[in-house]
mmCIF file of C-alpha atoms in Angstrom:
data_model
loop_
_atom_site.group_PDB
_atom_site.id
_atom_site.type_symbol
_atom_site.label_atom_id
_atom_site.label_comp_id
_atom_site.label_asym_id
_atom_site.label_seq_id
_atom_site.Cartn_x
_atom_site.Cartn_y
_atom_site.Cartn_z
ATOM 1 C CA UNK A 1 69.488 130.231 81.086
ATOM 2 C CA UNK A 2 69.399 126.877 82.844
ATOM 3 C CA UNK A 3 70.567 125.199 79.639
ATOM 4 C CA UNK A 4 73.457 127.657 79.333
ATOM 5 C CA UNK A 5 74.485 127.044 82.954
ATOM 6 C CA UNK A 6 74.347 123.291 82.356
ATOM 7 C CA UNK A 7 76.472 123.692 79.236
ATOM 8 C CA UNK A 8 79.011 125.817 81.111
ATOM 9 C CA UNK A 9 79.204 123.225 83.907
ATOM 10 C CA UNK A 10 79.794 120.458 81.356
ATOM 11 C CA UNK A 11 82.507 122.448 79.583
ATOM 12 C CA UNK A 12 84.145 123.317 82.893
ATOM 13 C CA UNK A 13 84.095 119.674 83.966
ATOM 14 C CA UNK A 14 85.651 118.598 80.655
ATOM 15 C CA UNK A 15 88.423 121.179 80.988
ATOM 16 C CA UNK A 16 89.130 120.021 84.548
ATOM 17 C CA UNK A 17 89.408 116.416 83.329
ATOM 18 C CA UNK A 18 91.762 117.435 80.524
ATOM 19 C CA UNK A 19 93.932 119.415 82.931
ATOM 20 C CA UNK A 20 94.038 116.454 85.313
ATOM 21 C CA UNK A 21 94.913 114.117 82.435
ATOM 22 C CA UNK A 22 97.744 116.405 81.331
ATOM 23 C CA UNK A 23 99.044 116.580 84.881
ATOM 24 C CA UNK A 24 99.042 112.783 85.254
ATOM 25 C CA UNK A 25 100.725 112.286 81.881
ATOM 26 C CA UNK A 26 103.452 114.794 82.748
ATOM 27 C CA UNK A 27 104.097 113.089 86.087
ATOM 28 C CA UNK A 28 104.294 109.700 84.353
ATOM 29 C CA UNK A 29 106.717 111.033 81.719
ATOM 30 C CA UNK A 30 108.879 112.758 84.337
ATOM 31 C CA UNK A 31 109.082 109.558 86.402
ATOM 32 C CA UNK A 32 110.020 107.546 83.323
ATOM 33 C CA UNK A 33 112.632 110.118 82.291
ATOM 34 C CA UNK A 34 114.224 110.108 85.751
ATOM 35 C CA UNK A 35 114.492 106.325 85.709
ATOM 36 C CA UNK A 36 115.926 106.358 82.177
ATOM 37 C CA UNK A 37 118.592 108.959 82.977
ATOM 38 C CA UNK A 38 119.484 107.051 86.139
ATOM 39 C CA UNK A 39 119.987 103.849 84.127
ATOM 40 C CA UNK A 40 121.846 105.328 81.146
ATOM 41 C CA UNK A 41 125.300 105.367 82.824
ATOM 42 C CA UNK A 42 124.888 101.637 83.479
ATOM 43 C CA UNK A 43 123.449 100.757 80.050
ATOM 44 C CA UNK A 44 126.474 98.750 78.865
ATOM 45 C CA UNK A 45 126.772 96.910 82.172
ATOM 46 C CA UNK A 46 123.028 96.235 82.089
ATOM 47 C CA UNK A 47 123.336 94.791 78.595
ATOM 48 C CA UNK A 48 126.189 92.537 79.703
ATOM 49 C CA UNK A 49 123.999 91.134 82.483
ATOM 50 C CA UNK A 50 121.076 90.842 80.072
ATOM 51 C CA UNK A 51 123.178 88.847 77.594
ATOM 52 C CA UNK A 52 124.433 86.405 80.225
ATOM 53 C CA UNK A 53 121.847 83.637 79.519
ATOM 54 C CA UNK A 54 123.205 83.332 75.966
ATOM 55 C CA UNK A 55 126.873 83.869 76.834
ATOM 56 C CA UNK A 56 126.693 81.051 79.379
ATOM 57 C CA UNK A 57 125.602 78.623 76.637
ATOM 58 C CA UNK A 58 127.947 79.697 73.860
ATOM 59 C CA UNK A 59 131.096 77.642 73.188
ATOM 60 C CA UNK A 60 134.289 78.891 74.749
ATOM 61 C CA UNK A 61 135.627 81.912 72.912
ATOM 62 C CA UNK A 62 132.316 82.722 71.190
ATOM 63 C CA UNK A 63 130.738 86.122 71.759
ATOM 64 C CA UNK A 64 128.037 88.487 70.598
ATOM 65 C CA UNK A 65 128.812 90.726 67.636
ATOM 66 C CA UNK A 66 127.607 94.111 66.355
ATOM 67 C CA UNK A 67 126.704 93.901 62.662
ATOM 68 C CA UNK A 68 125.390 97.455 62.339
ATOM 69 C CA UNK A 69 127.696 100.394 63.009
ATOM 70 C CA UNK A 70 125.394 102.052 65.562
ATOM 71 C CA UNK A 71 124.294 98.845 67.326
ATOM 72 C CA UNK A 72 126.773 99.203 70.221
ATOM 73 C CA UNK A 73 125.081 102.519 71.059
ATOM 74 C CA UNK A 74 121.422 101.880 70.290
ATOM 75 C CA UNK A 75 121.073 98.351 71.706
ATOM 76 C CA UNK A 76 122.066 99.295 75.287
ATOM 77 C CA UNK A 77 119.975 102.482 74.978
ATOM 78 C CA UNK A 78 116.919 100.489 73.936
ATOM 79 C CA UNK A 79 117.466 98.071 76.812
ATOM 80 C CA UNK A 80 117.812 100.970 79.274
ATOM 81 C CA UNK A 81 114.484 102.362 78.064
ATOM 82 C CA UNK A 82 112.806 98.978 78.465
ATOM 83 C CA UNK A 83 114.279 98.613 81.951
ATOM 84 C CA UNK A 84 113.079 102.122 82.849
ATOM 85 C CA UNK A 85 109.541 101.192 81.811
ATOM 86 C CA UNK A 86 109.721 98.042 83.947
ATOM 87 C CA UNK A 87 111.053 99.936 86.947
ATOM 88 C CA UNK A 88 108.487 102.730 86.729
ATOM 89 C CA UNK A 89 105.518 100.547 85.836
ATOM 90 C CA UNK A 90 103.973 100.859 89.343
ATOM 91 C CA UNK A 91 104.324 104.648 89.113
ATOM 92 C CA UNK A 92 102.841 104.770 85.606
ATOM 93 C CA UNK A 93 99.878 102.613 86.621
ATOM 94 C CA UNK A 94 99.387 104.673 89.769
ATOM 95 C CA UNK A 95 98.999 107.801 87.632
ATOM 96 C CA UNK A 96 96.383 106.030 85.516
ATOM 97 C CA UNK A 97 94.640 104.832 88.673
ATOM 98 C CA UNK A 98 94.650 108.306 90.249
ATOM 99 C CA UNK A 99 93.009 109.706 87.104
ATOM 100 C CA UNK A 100 90.150 107.195 86.858
ATOM 101 C CA UNK A 101 89.598 106.440 90.560
ATOM 102 C CA UNK A 102 87.345 109.464 91.337
ATOM 103 C CA UNK A 103 84.783 108.200 88.836
ATOM 104 C CA UNK A 104 84.581 104.645 90.174
ATOM 105 C CA UNK A 105 82.026 103.174 92.560
ATOM 106 C CA UNK A 106 83.162 101.926 95.954
ATOM 107 C CA UNK A 107 83.074 98.267 94.904
ATOM 108 C CA UNK A 108 84.976 99.083 91.713
ATOM 109 C CA UNK A 109 87.651 100.909 93.724
ATOM 110 C CA UNK A 110 88.008 97.957 96.105
ATOM 111 C CA UNK A 111 88.509 95.585 93.180
ATOM 112 C CA UNK A 112 90.506 97.754 90.781
ATOM 113 C CA UNK A 113 93.479 98.404 93.065
ATOM 114 C CA UNK A 114 94.145 94.711 93.857
ATOM 115 C CA UNK A 115 93.778 93.951 90.137
ATOM 116 C CA UNK A 116 96.383 96.589 89.259
ATOM 117 C CA UNK A 117 98.803 95.302 91.893
ATOM 118 C CA UNK A 118 98.239 91.719 90.745
ATOM 119 C CA UNK A 119 98.755 92.676 87.103
ATOM 120 C CA UNK A 120 102.103 94.337 87.850
ATOM 121 C CA UNK A 121 103.281 91.474 90.067
ATOM 122 C CA UNK A 122 102.287 88.846 87.484
ATOM 123 C CA UNK A 123 104.021 90.734 84.675
ATOM 124 C CA UNK A 124 107.210 90.913 86.734
ATOM 125 C CA UNK A 125 106.857 87.223 87.567
ATOM 126 C CA UNK A 126 106.482 86.366 83.872
ATOM 127 C CA UNK A 127 109.610 88.339 82.937
ATOM 128 C CA UNK A 128 111.618 86.771 85.773
ATOM 129 C CA UNK A 129 110.416 83.291 84.818
ATOM 130 C CA UNK A 130 111.470 83.916 81.204
ATOM 131 C CA UNK A 131 114.899 85.278 82.125
ATOM 132 C CA UNK A 132 115.972 82.781 84.775
ATOM 133 C CA UNK A 133 114.331 79.585 83.489
ATOM 134 C CA UNK A 134 113.145 79.838 79.900
ATOM 135 C CA UNK A 135 116.050 81.652 78.216
ATOM 136 C CA UNK A 136 118.757 79.295 79.549
ATOM 137 C CA UNK A 137 116.698 76.331 78.327
ATOM 138 C CA UNK A 138 116.066 77.928 74.919
ATOM 139 C CA UNK A 139 119.698 78.902 74.332
ATOM 140 C CA UNK A 140 120.877 75.526 75.573
ATOM 141 C CA UNK A 141 118.684 73.892 72.936
ATOM 142 C CA UNK A 142 119.722 76.278 70.153
ATOM 143 C CA UNK A 143 123.438 75.878 70.816
ATOM 144 C CA UNK A 144 123.033 72.097 71.043
ATOM 145 C CA UNK A 145 121.439 71.866 67.578
ATOM 146 C CA UNK A 146 123.941 74.207 65.891
ATOM 147 C CA UNK A 147 125.579 72.227 63.047
ATOM 148 C CA UNK A 148 129.246 71.362 63.272
ATOM 149 C CA UNK A 149 131.461 73.943 61.634
ATOM 150 C CA UNK A 150 128.929 76.747 62.245
ATOM 151 C CA UNK A 151 129.923 79.468 64.719
ATOM 152 C CA UNK A 152 126.912 80.822 66.601
ATOM 153 C CA UNK A 153 127.670 84.572 66.781
ATOM 154 C CA UNK A 154 124.487 86.568 67.355
ATOM 155 C CA UNK A 155 124.116 90.284 66.637
ATOM 156 C CA UNK A 156 123.524 92.263 69.835
ATOM 157 C CA UNK A 157 120.470 94.028 68.380
ATOM 158 C CA UNK A 158 118.923 90.788 67.109
ATOM 159 C CA UNK A 159 119.503 89.187 70.519
ATOM 160 C CA UNK A 160 117.863 92.121 72.300
ATOM 161 C CA UNK A 161 114.795 92.019 70.044
ATOM 162 C CA UNK A 162 114.483 88.255 70.497
ATOM 163 C CA UNK A 163 114.656 88.431 74.291
ATOM 164 C CA UNK A 164 112.296 91.402 74.555
ATOM 165 C CA UNK A 165 109.695 89.480 72.542
ATOM 166 C CA UNK A 166 110.089 86.552 74.957
ATOM 167 C CA UNK A 167 109.741 88.907 77.918
ATOM 168 C CA UNK A 168 106.572 90.461 76.549
ATOM 169 C CA UNK A 169 105.130 87.069 75.610
ATOM 170 C CA UNK A 170 105.627 85.636 79.097
ATOM 171 C CA UNK A 171 104.764 88.861 80.901
ATOM 172 C CA UNK A 172 101.466 89.235 79.052
ATOM 173 C CA UNK A 173 100.673 85.516 79.271
ATOM 174 C CA UNK A 174 101.043 85.649 83.045
ATOM 175 C CA UNK A 175 98.232 88.247 83.105
ATOM 176 C CA UNK A 176 95.736 85.476 82.358
ATOM 177 C CA UNK A 177 94.181 85.354 85.876
ATOM 178 C CA UNK A 178 93.609 89.126 85.846
ATOM 179 C CA UNK A 179 92.026 88.916 82.381
ATOM 180 C CA UNK A 180 89.660 86.154 83.523
ATOM 181 C CA UNK A 181 88.632 88.119 86.606
ATOM 182 C CA UNK A 182 87.906 91.200 84.497
ATOM 183 C CA UNK A 183 85.796 89.169 82.073
ATOM 184 C CA UNK A 184 83.765 87.798 84.979
ATOM 185 C CA UNK A 185 83.348 91.240 86.538
ATOM 186 C CA UNK A 186 82.092 92.586 83.210
ATOM 187 C CA UNK A 187 79.552 89.769 83.110
ATOM 188 C CA UNK A 188 80.811 88.398 79.812
ATOM 189 C CA UNK A 189 81.525 84.955 81.274
ATOM 190 C CA UNK A 190 80.884 83.115 84.528
ATOM 191 C CA UNK A 191 83.228 80.924 86.598
ATOM 192 C CA UNK A 192 81.067 77.937 85.641
ATOM 193 C CA UNK A 193 81.598 78.665 81.938
ATOM 194 C CA UNK A 194 85.342 78.983 82.490
ATOM 195 C CA UNK A 195 85.351 75.530 84.071
ATOM 196 C CA UNK A 196 83.310 74.095 81.190
ATOM 197 C CA UNK A 197 85.691 75.578 78.621
ATOM 198 C CA UNK A 198 88.793 74.292 80.420
ATOM 199 C CA UNK A 199 89.546 71.649 77.756
ATOM 200 C CA UNK A 200 89.327 74.140 74.885
ATOM 201 C CA UNK A 201 91.417 76.633 76.867
ATOM 202 C CA UNK A 202 94.192 74.090 77.430
ATOM 203 C CA UNK A 203 94.353 73.268 73.727
ATOM 204 C CA UNK A 204 94.365 76.969 72.871
ATOM 205 C CA UNK A 205 97.163 77.693 75.330
ATOM 206 C CA UNK A 206 99.345 74.936 73.882
ATOM 207 C CA UNK A 207 98.715 76.235 70.358
ATOM 208 C CA UNK A 208 99.491 79.798 71.456
ATOM 209 C CA UNK A 209 102.671 78.635 73.180
ATOM 210 C CA UNK A 210 103.814 76.894 70.016
ATOM 211 C CA UNK A 211 103.280 80.128 68.046
ATOM 212 C CA UNK A 212 104.979 82.655 70.314
ATOM 213 C CA UNK A 213 107.915 80.612 71.605
ATOM 214 C CA UNK A 214 111.018 79.370 69.757
ATOM 215 C CA UNK A 215 110.622 76.057 67.881
ATOM 216 C CA UNK A 216 111.581 73.744 70.719
ATOM 217 C CA UNK A 217 109.365 71.629 72.942
ATOM 218 C CA UNK A 218 111.010 72.761 76.174
ATOM 219 C CA UNK A 219 110.111 76.459 75.859
ATOM 220 C CA UNK A 220 106.620 75.622 74.605
ATOM 221 C CA UNK A 221 105.959 73.472 77.667
ATOM 222 C CA UNK A 222 107.514 76.094 79.937
ATOM 223 C CA UNK A 223 104.904 78.590 78.744
ATOM 224 C CA UNK A 224 101.907 76.293 78.291
ATOM 225 C CA UNK A 225 102.094 74.573 81.708
ATOM 226 C CA UNK A 226 102.258 77.821 83.739
ATOM 227 C CA UNK A 227 99.401 79.211 81.652
ATOM 228 C CA UNK A 228 97.275 76.165 82.494
ATOM 229 C CA UNK A 229 98.011 76.668 86.194
ATOM 230 C CA UNK A 230 97.264 80.379 85.900
ATOM 231 C CA UNK A 231 93.963 79.563 84.198
ATOM 232 C CA UNK A 232 92.965 77.506 87.225
ATOM 233 C CA UNK A 233 94.078 80.338 89.514
ATOM 234 C CA UNK A 234 91.977 82.725 87.445
ATOM 235 C CA UNK A 235 88.896 80.529 87.915
ATOM 236 C CA UNK A 236 89.402 80.493 91.693
ATOM 237 C CA UNK A 237 89.878 84.271 91.792
ATOM 238 C CA UNK A 238 86.862 84.818 89.540
ATOM 239 C CA UNK A 239 84.660 82.796 91.897
ATOM 240 C CA UNK A 240 85.665 85.100 94.745
ATOM 241 C CA UNK A 241 84.761 88.311 92.905
ATOM 242 C CA UNK A 242 81.845 87.129 90.752
ATOM 243 C CA UNK A 243 78.992 89.690 90.630
ATOM 244 C CA UNK A 244 76.425 89.255 93.375
ATOM 245 C CA UNK A 245 72.658 89.116 93.099
ATOM 246 C CA UNK A 246 70.674 91.974 91.618
ATOM 247 C CA UNK A 247 69.602 93.295 95.017
ATOM 248 C CA UNK A 248 73.199 93.501 96.199
ATOM 249 C CA UNK A 249 74.261 95.191 93.003
ATOM 250 C CA UNK A 250 71.511 97.806 93.376
ATOM 251 C CA UNK A 251 72.563 98.493 96.953
ATOM 252 C CA UNK A 252 76.161 98.896 95.809
ATOM 253 C CA UNK A 253 75.177 101.287 93.031
ATOM 254 C CA UNK A 254 73.227 103.443 95.519
ATOM 255 C CA UNK A 255 76.506 104.191 97.323
ATOM 256 C CA UNK A 256 77.629 106.259 94.332
ATOM 257 C CA UNK A 257 81.151 106.997 93.166
#
């Protein structure tokens, strides 16, 4: 009988978790849908603003073109969806946090929320850095090396895909300090090891920058140098949150979730 009661409790707990997960997913989807529908009327205007870094560098009279028949519809729609995800990212992450938070220990709760906030802020910072600094430099280089007699007329869908890749590359790269802190918290590395591996990390970041950025030195340096600075910031943050001694950890665990 005791085994049956235990089984029923486990099944009930699983159902409660699934119901909670469904509720959080629905709230996240509803929030995303509201943001998307709010942005759709401004999709064309949003695309015009989004294309400004390239339009500012094109020769006078040059413009973007639509090669595919449906591009004028789908490109702004895709951009509106991406913008909706960016706008609702705090809400989406909050839903994830609200789902997992009840199962975390007190120390984990104290650390997880600042990490989430930092991750969102750094992703936004990476996208802003790419849009306002990197893209003008990249398009300035590309238009400067365009051969004489060649008209640079980019398809609006190809431009959108190119810029979104840059956004994701810089946004994810700016998460480096958060990634280092998580690795230290998991006990996979220590701040001392991160300092020892600094030289290898710098080389790796320059190689990674050369792979994910356009083939010009300016954009590669504009990604590699911030990543090096963020690596140092990650080491400093990791030192502040590095796991404590075994006795402290046991005392923390005794607090319970």
